[in-house]
Short mmCIF file of C-alpha atoms in Angstrom, two decimals:
data_model
loop_
_atom_site.label_atom_id
_atom_site.label_comp_id
_atom_site.label_asym_id
_atom_site.label_seq_id
_atom_site.Cartn_x
_atom_site.Cartn_y
_atom_site.Cartn_z
CA GLN A 287 -19.30 -57.12 34.32
CA HIS A 288 -16.60 -55.90 31.96
CA ASP A 289 -14.48 -54.28 34.71
CA THR A 290 -14.35 -56.75 37.58
CA ARG A 291 -11.95 -54.73 39.73
CA ILE A 292 -13.08 -54.16 43.32
CA ASN A 293 -11.85 -51.23 45.41
CA GLY A 294 -10.18 -52.15 48.69
CA LYS A 295 -12.63 -50.07 50.72
CA ALA A 296 -15.49 -52.38 49.70
CA LEU A 297 -13.47 -55.37 50.94
CA PHE A 298 -12.03 -54.04 54.18
CA GLU A 299 -14.97 -51.98 55.45
CA GLY A 300 -18.72 -52.43 55.69
CA PRO A 301 -20.98 -55.46 55.21
CA TRP A 302 -18.69 -57.41 52.85
CA ALA A 303 -15.56 -57.29 55.03
CA THR A 304 -16.10 -60.63 56.79
CA ALA A 305 -16.89 -62.41 53.54
CA ALA A 306 -13.89 -60.81 51.86
CA GLN A 307 -11.57 -62.18 54.53
CA SER A 308 -12.82 -65.68 53.75
CA LEU A 309 -12.18 -65.05 50.06
CA PHE A 310 -8.68 -63.73 50.72
CA ARG A 311 -7.96 -66.80 52.86
CA GLU A 312 -8.93 -69.09 50.01
CA ARG A 313 -7.02 -66.97 47.46
CA MET A 314 -10.19 -66.07 45.56
CA LEU A 315 -9.24 -62.41 45.35
CA ARG A 316 -6.05 -61.22 43.69
CA TYR A 317 -4.37 -57.84 43.98
CA THR A 318 -4.44 -55.93 40.67
CA GLY A 319 -2.71 -52.64 41.42
CA ASP A 320 -2.96 -49.20 42.99
CA LEU A 321 -5.16 -46.31 41.88
CA PRO A 322 -3.59 -42.85 41.46
CA SER A 323 -6.61 -41.27 43.18
CA ALA A 324 -9.62 -42.28 45.25
CA THR A 325 -12.68 -40.68 46.79
CA CYS A 326 -11.62 -38.45 49.67
CA TYR A 327 -11.71 -40.37 52.94
CA GLU A 328 -12.91 -37.25 54.76
CA CYS A 329 -15.74 -35.76 52.67
CA TRP A 330 -16.57 -38.77 50.43
CA VAL A 331 -17.35 -36.35 47.60
CA GLU A 332 -14.18 -35.14 45.93
CA GLN A 333 -11.68 -37.26 44.03
CA ALA A 334 -8.42 -36.96 45.95
CA ARG A 335 -4.95 -37.61 44.53
CA ILE A 336 -2.75 -40.11 46.35
CA VAL A 337 0.68 -38.69 47.19
CA ASP A 338 3.19 -41.37 46.20
CA ASP A 339 6.14 -39.83 48.09
CA PRO A 340 4.67 -37.97 51.09
CA PRO A 341 6.87 -35.74 53.27
CA LYS A 342 8.36 -37.57 56.26
CA SER A 343 6.73 -35.00 58.55
CA TYR A 344 3.41 -36.86 58.14
CA ALA A 345 4.94 -39.97 59.78
CA LEU A 346 2.63 -42.30 57.92
CA ARG A 347 2.41 -45.95 58.88
CA ASP A 348 2.82 -48.68 56.26
CA ASP A 349 -0.96 -49.13 56.20
CA GLN A 350 -1.69 -45.43 55.52
CA VAL A 351 -1.55 -43.08 52.53
CA LEU A 352 -1.73 -39.32 52.12
CA GLN A 353 -4.55 -37.89 50.02
CA MET A 354 -4.72 -34.35 48.60
CA CYS A 355 -8.38 -33.31 48.36
CA PRO A 356 -9.45 -30.08 46.60
CA GLU A 357 -11.77 -29.33 49.54
CA CYS A 358 -10.31 -31.08 52.59
CA LYS A 359 -6.64 -30.58 51.63
CA ASP A 360 -4.28 -33.20 53.12
CA ILE A 361 -5.98 -36.29 54.52
CA VAL A 362 -4.41 -39.41 56.05
CA ALA A 363 -6.37 -42.47 54.95
CA PRO A 364 -6.10 -46.27 55.06
CA ALA A 365 -3.81 -47.58 52.32
CA TYR A 366 -6.45 -50.02 51.09
CA ILE A 367 -8.59 -47.22 49.61
CA ARG A 368 -6.28 -47.13 46.58
CA LYS A 369 -5.82 -50.87 46.17
CA THR A 370 -7.85 -52.88 43.68
CA TYR A 371 -8.60 -56.59 43.49
CA GLN A 372 -10.24 -59.01 41.07
CA PRO A 373 -12.07 -62.27 41.66
CA ALA A 374 -9.84 -65.29 41.01
CA VAL A 375 -12.59 -67.35 39.41
CA GLU A 376 -10.23 -70.22 38.65
CA GLN A 377 -9.79 -70.70 42.39
CA LEU A 378 -13.56 -70.90 42.90
CA LEU A 379 -13.79 -73.43 40.08
CA THR A 380 -11.09 -75.54 41.74
CA HIS A 381 -12.96 -75.42 45.06
CA LEU A 382 -16.20 -76.48 43.35
CA MET A 383 -14.52 -79.34 41.47
CA ILE A 384 -12.84 -80.67 44.62
CA GLY A 385 -16.13 -80.43 46.52
CA LEU A 386 -17.85 -82.48 43.83
CA GLY A 387 -15.07 -85.07 43.81
CA LEU A 388 -14.02 -84.13 40.28
CA MET A 389 -10.54 -83.54 38.89
CA PRO A 390 -9.92 -79.77 38.57
CA GLN A 391 -8.23 -80.37 35.21
CA GLY A 392 -11.53 -81.58 33.80
CA VAL A 393 -13.28 -78.20 33.82
CA ARG A 394 -14.26 -76.95 30.35
CA ALA A 395 -15.09 -73.35 29.41
CA ILE A 396 -18.40 -73.07 27.53
CA GLN A 397 -18.37 -69.26 27.41
CA PRO A 398 -14.86 -68.09 28.36
CA GLY A 399 -14.81 -66.18 31.63
CA VAL A 400 -18.56 -66.68 32.15
CA VAL A 401 -19.77 -70.31 31.89
CA TRP A 402 -17.96 -73.58 32.63
CA ARG A 403 -18.92 -77.26 32.48
CA LEU A 404 -17.56 -78.88 35.63
CA GLY A 405 -18.32 -82.50 34.87
CA THR A 406 -20.65 -85.36 35.74
CA THR A 407 -21.08 -87.16 39.05
CA GLN A 408 -23.12 -90.16 40.14
CA LEU A 409 -25.48 -89.17 42.94
CA ARG A 410 -26.78 -92.71 43.37
CA PRO A 411 -26.52 -95.91 41.30
CA GLY A 412 -27.83 -95.21 37.83
CA GLN A 413 -28.37 -91.48 38.42
CA LEU A 414 -25.88 -89.12 36.80
CA GLN A 415 -25.74 -85.38 37.37
CA THR A 416 -23.98 -82.85 35.14
CA TRP A 417 -22.74 -79.66 36.78
CA TYR A 418 -22.14 -76.17 35.41
CA PHE A 419 -20.98 -72.93 36.96
CA ALA A 420 -22.02 -69.60 35.46
CA ARG A 421 -21.69 -65.89 36.17
CA THR A 422 -23.75 -62.88 35.00
CA LEU A 423 -26.84 -64.95 34.20
CA HIS A 424 -28.95 -61.78 34.24
CA ASP A 425 -27.25 -60.93 30.95
CA LEU A 426 -29.82 -62.31 28.52
CA ALA A 427 -27.19 -63.05 25.89
CA VAL A 428 -25.23 -65.19 28.37
CA ALA A 429 -28.38 -66.99 29.51
CA GLN A 430 -29.56 -67.63 25.94
CA ALA A 431 -26.17 -68.99 24.86
CA LEU A 432 -26.14 -71.35 27.84
CA ARG A 433 -29.70 -72.47 27.09
CA ASP A 434 -28.72 -73.22 23.47
CA HIS A 435 -25.74 -75.25 24.68
CA LEU A 436 -27.81 -77.24 27.18
CA GLN A 437 -30.47 -77.96 24.58
CA GLY A 438 -27.79 -79.22 22.21
CA GLU A 439 -26.50 -81.53 24.95
CA GLY A 440 -30.00 -82.67 25.90
CA LEU A 441 -29.48 -81.31 29.44
CA LEU A 442 -31.75 -78.26 29.61
CA HIS A 443 -33.87 -79.59 32.47
CA ASP A 444 -31.37 -82.01 33.97
CA ALA A 445 -28.10 -80.13 34.46
CA VAL A 446 -27.52 -78.18 37.66
CA ILE A 447 -26.24 -74.65 37.02
CA MET A 448 -24.54 -73.13 40.04
CA THR A 449 -24.16 -69.38 39.95
CA THR A 450 -23.02 -66.27 41.77
CA SER A 451 -25.89 -64.37 40.14
CA GLU A 452 -28.88 -63.48 42.25
CA THR A 453 -31.65 -66.06 42.10
CA PRO A 454 -34.37 -66.79 41.26
CA LEU A 455 -33.86 -65.58 37.71
CA PRO A 456 -36.74 -63.53 36.26
CA ALA A 457 -39.56 -65.36 34.51
CA PHE A 458 -38.47 -63.97 31.12
CA SER A 459 -34.96 -65.41 31.44
CA PRO A 460 -34.03 -67.99 28.79
CA LEU A 461 -33.05 -70.22 31.73
CA ALA A 462 -36.40 -70.00 33.51
CA GLY A 463 -37.33 -73.55 34.47
CA ALA A 464 -33.75 -74.80 34.44
CA GLN A 465 -32.07 -75.99 37.64
CA VAL A 466 -30.26 -72.75 38.49
CA ARG A 467 -28.99 -72.56 42.08
CA SER A 468 -27.08 -69.83 43.86
CA LEU A 469 -24.03 -71.08 45.73
CA PRO A 470 -25.46 -70.52 49.26
CA THR A 471 -28.33 -72.92 48.47
CA VAL A 472 -26.03 -75.85 47.71
CA GLY A 473 -23.10 -75.45 50.08
CA ARG A 474 -20.59 -73.21 51.76
CA LEU A 475 -17.02 -72.09 51.27
CA GLY A 476 -14.67 -74.33 53.22
CA GLN A 477 -10.94 -74.65 53.52
CA SER A 478 -9.49 -75.61 50.12
CA ALA A 479 -12.87 -76.89 48.89
CA PHE A 480 -16.52 -75.95 48.51
CA GLU A 481 -18.46 -78.00 51.05
CA PHE A 482 -21.70 -79.20 49.47
CA PHE A 483 -24.80 -79.99 51.51
CA ASP A 484 -25.40 -83.68 50.76
CA HIS A 485 -29.19 -83.42 50.99
CA ARG A 486 -29.17 -80.53 48.51
CA LEU A 487 -27.06 -82.47 46.02
CA LYS A 488 -29.73 -85.14 45.84
CA THR A 489 -32.66 -82.74 45.47
CA THR A 490 -33.87 -81.65 42.05
CA GLY A 491 -35.74 -78.52 41.03
CA ALA A 492 -35.56 -74.98 42.33
CA GLN A 493 -34.13 -74.47 45.80
CA VAL A 494 -34.42 -71.57 48.21
CA VAL A 495 -32.79 -70.82 51.54
CA ALA A 496 -35.42 -71.08 54.25
CA ALA A 497 -33.64 -69.06 56.92
CA VAL A 498 -30.88 -66.49 56.91
CA GLY A 499 -28.13 -67.06 59.46
CA VAL A 500 -24.74 -65.55 60.04
CA ALA A 501 -23.00 -68.06 57.78
CA GLU A 502 -25.40 -67.40 54.95
CA VAL A 503 -24.92 -63.64 55.23
CA ILE A 504 -21.20 -64.24 54.76
CA HIS A 505 -21.75 -66.45 51.71
CA ARG A 506 -24.27 -64.10 50.16
CA ALA A 507 -21.74 -61.30 50.58
CA ALA A 508 -19.12 -63.46 48.91
CA GLU A 509 -21.62 -64.13 46.13
CA HIS A 510 -21.84 -60.39 45.38
CA VAL A 511 -18.08 -59.88 45.55
CA LEU A 512 -17.41 -62.69 43.09
CA GLU A 513 -20.12 -61.68 40.69
#
């Protein structure tokens, strides 16, 4: 996605709110500024201007703003409706590297802002595993460029590609047949590190989540926010 800004309403209300709090806690979302207007909090139709210096008669709290809607007129709304945030992908990369036991400084961008090579670990004596993290794998150009890179490295069927993109990828994807795994299938977001499931680290091939629990709902929500 070219514009990765996320409106505060999507993070503080609705199904992604719990996941967003986990992301804020781990500093994976950064504040990027205020919008001059936002969808009216009353009618959800009109674009309503945010009043930067509202009259004191409204007695707004610090967590409220005043909107001027063409239809609803003056509306008091939560302040977060005008705030925007962006994923701090470098923080996610650091969490992944620490979880894999790798030095965060060793990460290497393959496609800047989209694909990174995390490094190589030894799962068991004599068995090495190379790890990648990628976003927007449904973009065929991104997927094809990564496939070309992996072929050049001789890792097309051996490297594990972790992603925030929805999986499985379609059959026509250039990465069909590669070891592409969504983050919830290999671990969970922990404090200061991504906590990998040991049995998943040692398993090759495609992986799916057999059952959906509360924790997975949170991580799938986080997956969409970060994508």
